Short mmCIF file of N, CA and C in Angstrom, two decimals:
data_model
loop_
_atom_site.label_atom_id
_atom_site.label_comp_id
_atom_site.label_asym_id
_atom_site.label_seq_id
_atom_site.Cartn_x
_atom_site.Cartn_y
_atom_site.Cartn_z
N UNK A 297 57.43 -10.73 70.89
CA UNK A 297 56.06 -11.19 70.79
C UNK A 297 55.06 -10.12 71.25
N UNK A 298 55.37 -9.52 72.56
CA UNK A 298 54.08 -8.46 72.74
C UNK A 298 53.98 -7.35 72.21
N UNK A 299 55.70 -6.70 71.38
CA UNK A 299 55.63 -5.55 70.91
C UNK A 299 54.98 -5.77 69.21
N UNK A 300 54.77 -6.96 68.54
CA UNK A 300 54.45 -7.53 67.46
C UNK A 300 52.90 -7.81 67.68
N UNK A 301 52.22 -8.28 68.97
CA UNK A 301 51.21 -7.95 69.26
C UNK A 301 50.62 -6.73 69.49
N UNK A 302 51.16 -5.64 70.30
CA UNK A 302 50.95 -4.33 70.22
C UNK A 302 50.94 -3.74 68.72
N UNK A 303 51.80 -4.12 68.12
CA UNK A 303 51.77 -3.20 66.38
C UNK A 303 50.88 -3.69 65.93
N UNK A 304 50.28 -5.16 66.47
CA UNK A 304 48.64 -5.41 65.21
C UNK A 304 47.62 -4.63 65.93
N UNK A 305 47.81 -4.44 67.10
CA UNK A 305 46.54 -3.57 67.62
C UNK A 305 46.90 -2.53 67.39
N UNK A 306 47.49 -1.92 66.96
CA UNK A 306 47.81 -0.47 66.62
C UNK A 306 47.64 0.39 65.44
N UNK A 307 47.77 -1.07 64.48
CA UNK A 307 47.48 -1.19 63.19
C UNK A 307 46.31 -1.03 62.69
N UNK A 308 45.28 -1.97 63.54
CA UNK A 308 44.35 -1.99 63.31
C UNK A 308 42.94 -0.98 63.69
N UNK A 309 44.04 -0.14 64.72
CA UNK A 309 43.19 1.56 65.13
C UNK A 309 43.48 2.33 64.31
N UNK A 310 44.15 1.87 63.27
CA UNK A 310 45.07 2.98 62.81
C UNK A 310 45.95 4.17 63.69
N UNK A 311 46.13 3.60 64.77
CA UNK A 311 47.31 4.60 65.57
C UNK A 311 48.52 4.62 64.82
N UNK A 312 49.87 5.48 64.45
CA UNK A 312 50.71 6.07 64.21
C UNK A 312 52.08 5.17 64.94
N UNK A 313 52.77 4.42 64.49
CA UNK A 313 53.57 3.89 64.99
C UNK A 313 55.02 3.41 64.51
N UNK A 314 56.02 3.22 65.20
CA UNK A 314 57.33 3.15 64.22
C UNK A 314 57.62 1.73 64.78
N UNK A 315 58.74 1.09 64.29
CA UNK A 315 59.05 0.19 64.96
C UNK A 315 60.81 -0.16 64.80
N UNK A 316 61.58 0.93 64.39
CA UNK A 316 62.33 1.34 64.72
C UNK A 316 63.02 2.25 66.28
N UNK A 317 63.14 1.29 67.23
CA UNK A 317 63.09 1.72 68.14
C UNK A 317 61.63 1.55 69.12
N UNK A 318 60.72 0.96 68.84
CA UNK A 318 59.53 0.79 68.99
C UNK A 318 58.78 2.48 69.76
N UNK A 319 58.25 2.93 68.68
CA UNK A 319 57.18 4.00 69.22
C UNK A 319 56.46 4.24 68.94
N UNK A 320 54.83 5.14 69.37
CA UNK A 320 53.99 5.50 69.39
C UNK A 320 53.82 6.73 69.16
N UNK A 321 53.50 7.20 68.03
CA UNK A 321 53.44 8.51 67.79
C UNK A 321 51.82 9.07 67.88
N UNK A 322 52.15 10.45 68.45
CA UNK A 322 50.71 10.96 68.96
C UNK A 322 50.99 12.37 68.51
N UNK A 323 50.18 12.99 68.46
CA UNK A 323 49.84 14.29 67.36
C UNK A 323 50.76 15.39 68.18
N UNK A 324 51.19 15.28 69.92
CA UNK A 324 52.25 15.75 70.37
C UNK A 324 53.06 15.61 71.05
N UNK A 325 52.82 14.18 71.32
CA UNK A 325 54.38 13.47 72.06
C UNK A 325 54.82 12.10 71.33
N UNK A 326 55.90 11.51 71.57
CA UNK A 326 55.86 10.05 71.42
C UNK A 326 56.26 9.39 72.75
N UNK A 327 56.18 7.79 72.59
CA UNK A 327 56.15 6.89 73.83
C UNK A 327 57.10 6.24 72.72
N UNK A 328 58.08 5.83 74.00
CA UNK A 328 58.46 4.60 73.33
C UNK A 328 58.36 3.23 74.08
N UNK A 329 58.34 2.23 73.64
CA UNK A 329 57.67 1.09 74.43
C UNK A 329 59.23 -0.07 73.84
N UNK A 330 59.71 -0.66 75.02
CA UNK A 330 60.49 -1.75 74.81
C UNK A 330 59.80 -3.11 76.32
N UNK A 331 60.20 -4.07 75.73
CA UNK A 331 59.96 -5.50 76.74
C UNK A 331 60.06 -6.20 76.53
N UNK A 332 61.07 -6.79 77.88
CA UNK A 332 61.75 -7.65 78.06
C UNK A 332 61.09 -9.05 77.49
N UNK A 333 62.71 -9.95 78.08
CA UNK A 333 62.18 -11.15 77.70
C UNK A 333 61.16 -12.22 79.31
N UNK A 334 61.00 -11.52 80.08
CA UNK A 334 60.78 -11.48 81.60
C UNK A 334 59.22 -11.03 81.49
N UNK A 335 58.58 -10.37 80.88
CA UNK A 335 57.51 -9.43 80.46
C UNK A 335 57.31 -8.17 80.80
N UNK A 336 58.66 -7.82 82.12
CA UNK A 336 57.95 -6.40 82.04
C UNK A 336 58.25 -5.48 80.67
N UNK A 337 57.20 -4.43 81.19
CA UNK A 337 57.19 -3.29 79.96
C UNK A 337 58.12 -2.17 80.23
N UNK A 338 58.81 -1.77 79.54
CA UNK A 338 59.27 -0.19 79.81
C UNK A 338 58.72 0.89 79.08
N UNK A 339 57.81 1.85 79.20
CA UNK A 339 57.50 3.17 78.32
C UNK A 339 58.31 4.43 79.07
N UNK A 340 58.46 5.35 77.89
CA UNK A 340 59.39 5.93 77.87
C UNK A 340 58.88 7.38 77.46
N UNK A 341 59.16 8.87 77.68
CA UNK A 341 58.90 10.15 77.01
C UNK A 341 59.84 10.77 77.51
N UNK A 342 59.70 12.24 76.89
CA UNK A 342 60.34 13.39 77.60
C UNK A 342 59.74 14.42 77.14
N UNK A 343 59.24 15.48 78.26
CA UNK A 343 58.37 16.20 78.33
C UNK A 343 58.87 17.71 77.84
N UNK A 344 60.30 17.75 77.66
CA UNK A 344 60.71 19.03 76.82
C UNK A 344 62.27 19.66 77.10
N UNK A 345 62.84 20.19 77.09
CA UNK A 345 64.40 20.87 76.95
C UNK A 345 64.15 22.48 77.90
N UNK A 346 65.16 22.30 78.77
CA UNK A 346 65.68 23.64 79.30
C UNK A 346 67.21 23.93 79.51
N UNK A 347 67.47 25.27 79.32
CA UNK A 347 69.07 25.36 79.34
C UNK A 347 69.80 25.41 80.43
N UNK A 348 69.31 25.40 81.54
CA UNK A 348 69.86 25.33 82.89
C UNK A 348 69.41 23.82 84.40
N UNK A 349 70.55 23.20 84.53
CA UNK A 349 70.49 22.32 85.71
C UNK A 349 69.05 22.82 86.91
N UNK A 350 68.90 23.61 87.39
CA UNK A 350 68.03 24.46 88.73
C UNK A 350 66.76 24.29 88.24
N UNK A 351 66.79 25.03 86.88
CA UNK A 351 65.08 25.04 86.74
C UNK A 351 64.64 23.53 85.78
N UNK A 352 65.44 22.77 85.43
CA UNK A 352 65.04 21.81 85.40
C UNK A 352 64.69 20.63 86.59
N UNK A 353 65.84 20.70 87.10
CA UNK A 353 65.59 19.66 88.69
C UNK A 353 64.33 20.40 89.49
N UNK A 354 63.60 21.94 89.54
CA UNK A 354 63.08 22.15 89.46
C UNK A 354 61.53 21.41 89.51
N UNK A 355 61.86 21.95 87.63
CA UNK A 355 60.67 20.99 87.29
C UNK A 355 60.62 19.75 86.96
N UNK A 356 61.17 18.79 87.60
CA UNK A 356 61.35 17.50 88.02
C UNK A 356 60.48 17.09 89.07
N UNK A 357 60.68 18.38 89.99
CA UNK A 357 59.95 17.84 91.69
C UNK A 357 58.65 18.01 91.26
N UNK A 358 58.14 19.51 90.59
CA UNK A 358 56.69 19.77 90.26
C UNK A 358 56.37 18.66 89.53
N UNK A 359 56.93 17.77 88.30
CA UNK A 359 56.15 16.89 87.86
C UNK A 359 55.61 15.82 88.56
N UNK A 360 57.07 15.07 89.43
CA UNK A 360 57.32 14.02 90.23
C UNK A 360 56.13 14.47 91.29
N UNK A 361 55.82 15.26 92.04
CA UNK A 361 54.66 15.72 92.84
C UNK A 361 53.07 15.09 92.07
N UNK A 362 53.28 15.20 90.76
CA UNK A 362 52.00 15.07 90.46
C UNK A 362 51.96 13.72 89.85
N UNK A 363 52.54 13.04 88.96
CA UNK A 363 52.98 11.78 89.04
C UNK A 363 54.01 11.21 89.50
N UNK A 364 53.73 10.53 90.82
CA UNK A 364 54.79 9.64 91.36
C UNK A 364 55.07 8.30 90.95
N UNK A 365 54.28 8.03 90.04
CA UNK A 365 54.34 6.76 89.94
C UNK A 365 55.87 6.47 88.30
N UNK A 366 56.08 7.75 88.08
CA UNK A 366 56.75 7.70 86.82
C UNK A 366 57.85 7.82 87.39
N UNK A 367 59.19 7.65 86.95
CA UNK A 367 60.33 8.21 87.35
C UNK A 367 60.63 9.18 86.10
N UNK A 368 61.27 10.52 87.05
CA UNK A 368 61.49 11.57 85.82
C UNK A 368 62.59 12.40 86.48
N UNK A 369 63.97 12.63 85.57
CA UNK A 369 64.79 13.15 85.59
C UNK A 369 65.08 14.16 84.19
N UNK A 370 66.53 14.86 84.71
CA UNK A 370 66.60 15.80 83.78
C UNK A 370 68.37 15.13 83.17
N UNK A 371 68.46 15.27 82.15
CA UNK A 371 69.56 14.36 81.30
C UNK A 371 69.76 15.20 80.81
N UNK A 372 71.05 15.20 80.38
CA UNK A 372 71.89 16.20 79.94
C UNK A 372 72.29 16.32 78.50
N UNK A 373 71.81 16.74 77.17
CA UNK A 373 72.18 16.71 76.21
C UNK A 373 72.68 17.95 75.25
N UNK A 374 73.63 17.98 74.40
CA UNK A 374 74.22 19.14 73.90
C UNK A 374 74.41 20.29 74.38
N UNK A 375 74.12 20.43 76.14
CA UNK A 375 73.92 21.87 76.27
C UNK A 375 72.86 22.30 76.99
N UNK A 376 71.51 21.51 76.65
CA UNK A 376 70.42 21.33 77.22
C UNK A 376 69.87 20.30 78.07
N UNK A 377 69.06 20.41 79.43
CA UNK A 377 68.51 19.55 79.87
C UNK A 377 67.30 19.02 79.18
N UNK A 378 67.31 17.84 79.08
CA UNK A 378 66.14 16.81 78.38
C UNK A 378 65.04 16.31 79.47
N UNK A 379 64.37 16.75 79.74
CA UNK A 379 63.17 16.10 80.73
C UNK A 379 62.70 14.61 80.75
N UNK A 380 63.17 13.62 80.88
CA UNK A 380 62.96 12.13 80.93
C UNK A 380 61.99 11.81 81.97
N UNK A 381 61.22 10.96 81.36
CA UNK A 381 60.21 10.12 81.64
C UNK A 381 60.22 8.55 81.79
N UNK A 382 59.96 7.52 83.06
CA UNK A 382 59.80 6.55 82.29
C UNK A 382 58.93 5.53 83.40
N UNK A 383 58.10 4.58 82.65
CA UNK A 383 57.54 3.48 83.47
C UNK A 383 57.99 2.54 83.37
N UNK A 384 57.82 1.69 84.60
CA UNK A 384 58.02 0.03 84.06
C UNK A 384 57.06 -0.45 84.95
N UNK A 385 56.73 -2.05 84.17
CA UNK A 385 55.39 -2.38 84.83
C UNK A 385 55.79 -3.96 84.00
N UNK A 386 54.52 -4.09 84.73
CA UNK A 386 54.54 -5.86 83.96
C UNK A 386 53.57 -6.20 83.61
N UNK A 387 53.26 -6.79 82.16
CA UNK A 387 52.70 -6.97 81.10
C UNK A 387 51.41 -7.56 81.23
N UNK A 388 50.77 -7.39 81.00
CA UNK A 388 49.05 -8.31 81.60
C UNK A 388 48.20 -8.31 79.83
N UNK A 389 47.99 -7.30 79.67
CA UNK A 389 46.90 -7.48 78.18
C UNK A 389 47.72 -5.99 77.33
N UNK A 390 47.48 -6.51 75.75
CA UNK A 390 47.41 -5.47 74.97
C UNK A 390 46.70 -4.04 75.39
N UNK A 391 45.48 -4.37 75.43
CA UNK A 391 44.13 -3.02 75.91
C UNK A 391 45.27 -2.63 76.88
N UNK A 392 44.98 -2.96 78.22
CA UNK A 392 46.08 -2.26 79.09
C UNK A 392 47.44 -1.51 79.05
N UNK A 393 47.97 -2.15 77.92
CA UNK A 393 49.22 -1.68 77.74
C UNK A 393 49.35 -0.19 77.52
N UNK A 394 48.43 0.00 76.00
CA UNK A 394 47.92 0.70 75.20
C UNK A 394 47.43 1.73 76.14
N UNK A 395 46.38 1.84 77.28
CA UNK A 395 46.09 2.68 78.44
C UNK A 395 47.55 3.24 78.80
N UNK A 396 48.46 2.67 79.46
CA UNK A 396 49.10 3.02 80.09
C UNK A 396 50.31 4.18 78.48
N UNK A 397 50.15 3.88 77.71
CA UNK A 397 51.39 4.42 76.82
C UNK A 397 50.43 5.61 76.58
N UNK A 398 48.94 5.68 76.01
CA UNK A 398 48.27 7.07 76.34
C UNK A 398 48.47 7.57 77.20
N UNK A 399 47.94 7.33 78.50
CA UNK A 399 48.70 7.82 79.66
C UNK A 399 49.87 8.84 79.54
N UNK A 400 50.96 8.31 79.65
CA UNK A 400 52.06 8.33 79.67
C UNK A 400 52.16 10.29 78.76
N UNK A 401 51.45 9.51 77.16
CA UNK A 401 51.30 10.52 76.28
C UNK A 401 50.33 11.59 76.65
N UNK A 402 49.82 11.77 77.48
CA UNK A 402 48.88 12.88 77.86
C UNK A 402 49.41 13.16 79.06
N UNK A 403 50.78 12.97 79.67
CA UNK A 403 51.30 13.08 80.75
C UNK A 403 52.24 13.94 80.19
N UNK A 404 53.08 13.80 78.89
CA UNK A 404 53.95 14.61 78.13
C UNK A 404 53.05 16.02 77.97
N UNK A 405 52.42 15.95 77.79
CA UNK A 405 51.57 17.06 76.71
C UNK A 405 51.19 17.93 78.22
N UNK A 406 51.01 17.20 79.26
CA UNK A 406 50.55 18.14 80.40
C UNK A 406 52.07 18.67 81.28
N UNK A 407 52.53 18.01 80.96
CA UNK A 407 54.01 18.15 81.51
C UNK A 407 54.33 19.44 80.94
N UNK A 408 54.79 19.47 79.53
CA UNK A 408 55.01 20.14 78.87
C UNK A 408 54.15 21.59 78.88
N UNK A 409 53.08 21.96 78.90
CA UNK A 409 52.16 23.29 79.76
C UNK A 409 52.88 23.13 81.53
N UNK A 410 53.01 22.73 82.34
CA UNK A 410 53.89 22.68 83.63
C UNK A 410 54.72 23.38 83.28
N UNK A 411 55.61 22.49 82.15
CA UNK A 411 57.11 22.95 82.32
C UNK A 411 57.36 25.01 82.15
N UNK A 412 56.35 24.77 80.59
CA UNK A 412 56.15 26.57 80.73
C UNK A 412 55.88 27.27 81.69
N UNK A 413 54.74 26.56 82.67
CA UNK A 413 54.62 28.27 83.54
C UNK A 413 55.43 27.67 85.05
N UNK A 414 56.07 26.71 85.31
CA UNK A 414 57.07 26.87 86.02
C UNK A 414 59.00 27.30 85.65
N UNK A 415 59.39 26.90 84.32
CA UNK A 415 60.24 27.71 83.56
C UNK A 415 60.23 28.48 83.13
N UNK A 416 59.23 28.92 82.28
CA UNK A 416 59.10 29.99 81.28
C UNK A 416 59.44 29.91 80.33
N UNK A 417 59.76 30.53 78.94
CA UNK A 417 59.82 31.03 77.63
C UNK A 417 61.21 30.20 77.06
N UNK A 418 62.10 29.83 78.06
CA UNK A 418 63.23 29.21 77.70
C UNK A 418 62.76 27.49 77.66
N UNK A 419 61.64 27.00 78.30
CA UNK A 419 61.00 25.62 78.02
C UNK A 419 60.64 25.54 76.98
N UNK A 420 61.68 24.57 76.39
CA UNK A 420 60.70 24.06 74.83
C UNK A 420 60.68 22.31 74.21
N UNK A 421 60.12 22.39 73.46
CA UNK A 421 60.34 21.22 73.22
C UNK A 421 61.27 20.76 72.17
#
C-alpha cells in the first residue's frame, strides 16, 4: 500500500522510478525503498566500489562521521568492496518519505566525491 502510494506520487512529479525491486532513480544514484507490513520504511544506496578491505572500512568511518544516522558498511562483491547504505524509519506521510529517499540520494552523490579524495582514483562507481 505505501510503496503503491509512493509510485502515484512519483508519477505524478514525473520522478524516474522502477518497481521492480522498488527504486528511485536520480540522474546519479538510486534509492531503493522496501516496507514492511509493520510500516517501517527501509531505503537503501551504495555510494561506490573499492578494491581493497582498509580503504574501504576507511571510508566507512569518514562517511559514518558525517552521517550517523545511516548505517554504512563495506560488502564484499566479486572482488570489490561495495559501499552500503541504509535507513530505516517509520512511515508517517508520502511528502516525508520522498524527503528522506532524496536525502539519502544526495548523500550518495556526496559520498561518492568523499570516497575520491579519501581513496583516490581506484574509487568508482
Amino acid at each position: 500500500m505505501i510503496l503503491d502510494a509512493y509510485a502515484a506520487y512519483l508519477s505524478a512529479r514525473s520522478i524516474p522510478y522502477s518497481n521492480n525491486g522498488f527504486a528511485v532513480h536520480f540522474p546519479e544514484s538510486m534509492v531503493w525503498i522496501s516496507a514492511s507490513p509493520s510500516g517501517m520504511i527501509t531505503i537503501s544506496t551504495y555510494v561506490g566500489l573499492v578494491n581493497f578491505i582498509r580503504p574501504a572500512k576507511r571510508l566507512v568511518r569518514e562517511l559514518e562521521s558525517k552521517w550517523g544516522k545511516y548505517k554504512i558498511w563495506p560488502e564484499k562483491y566479486s572482488g570489490y568492496y561495495e559501499i552500503e547504505v541504509e535507513y530505516c524509519f517509520p512511515y508517517t506521510t508520502i511528502p516525508s518519505l520522498h524527503e528522506e529517499v532524496v536525502a539519502m540520494a544526495q548523500m550518495a552523490v556526496e559520498g561518492y566525491r568523499i570516497g575520491k579524495e579519501v581513496v583516490g582514483e581506484e574509487f568508482c562507481k
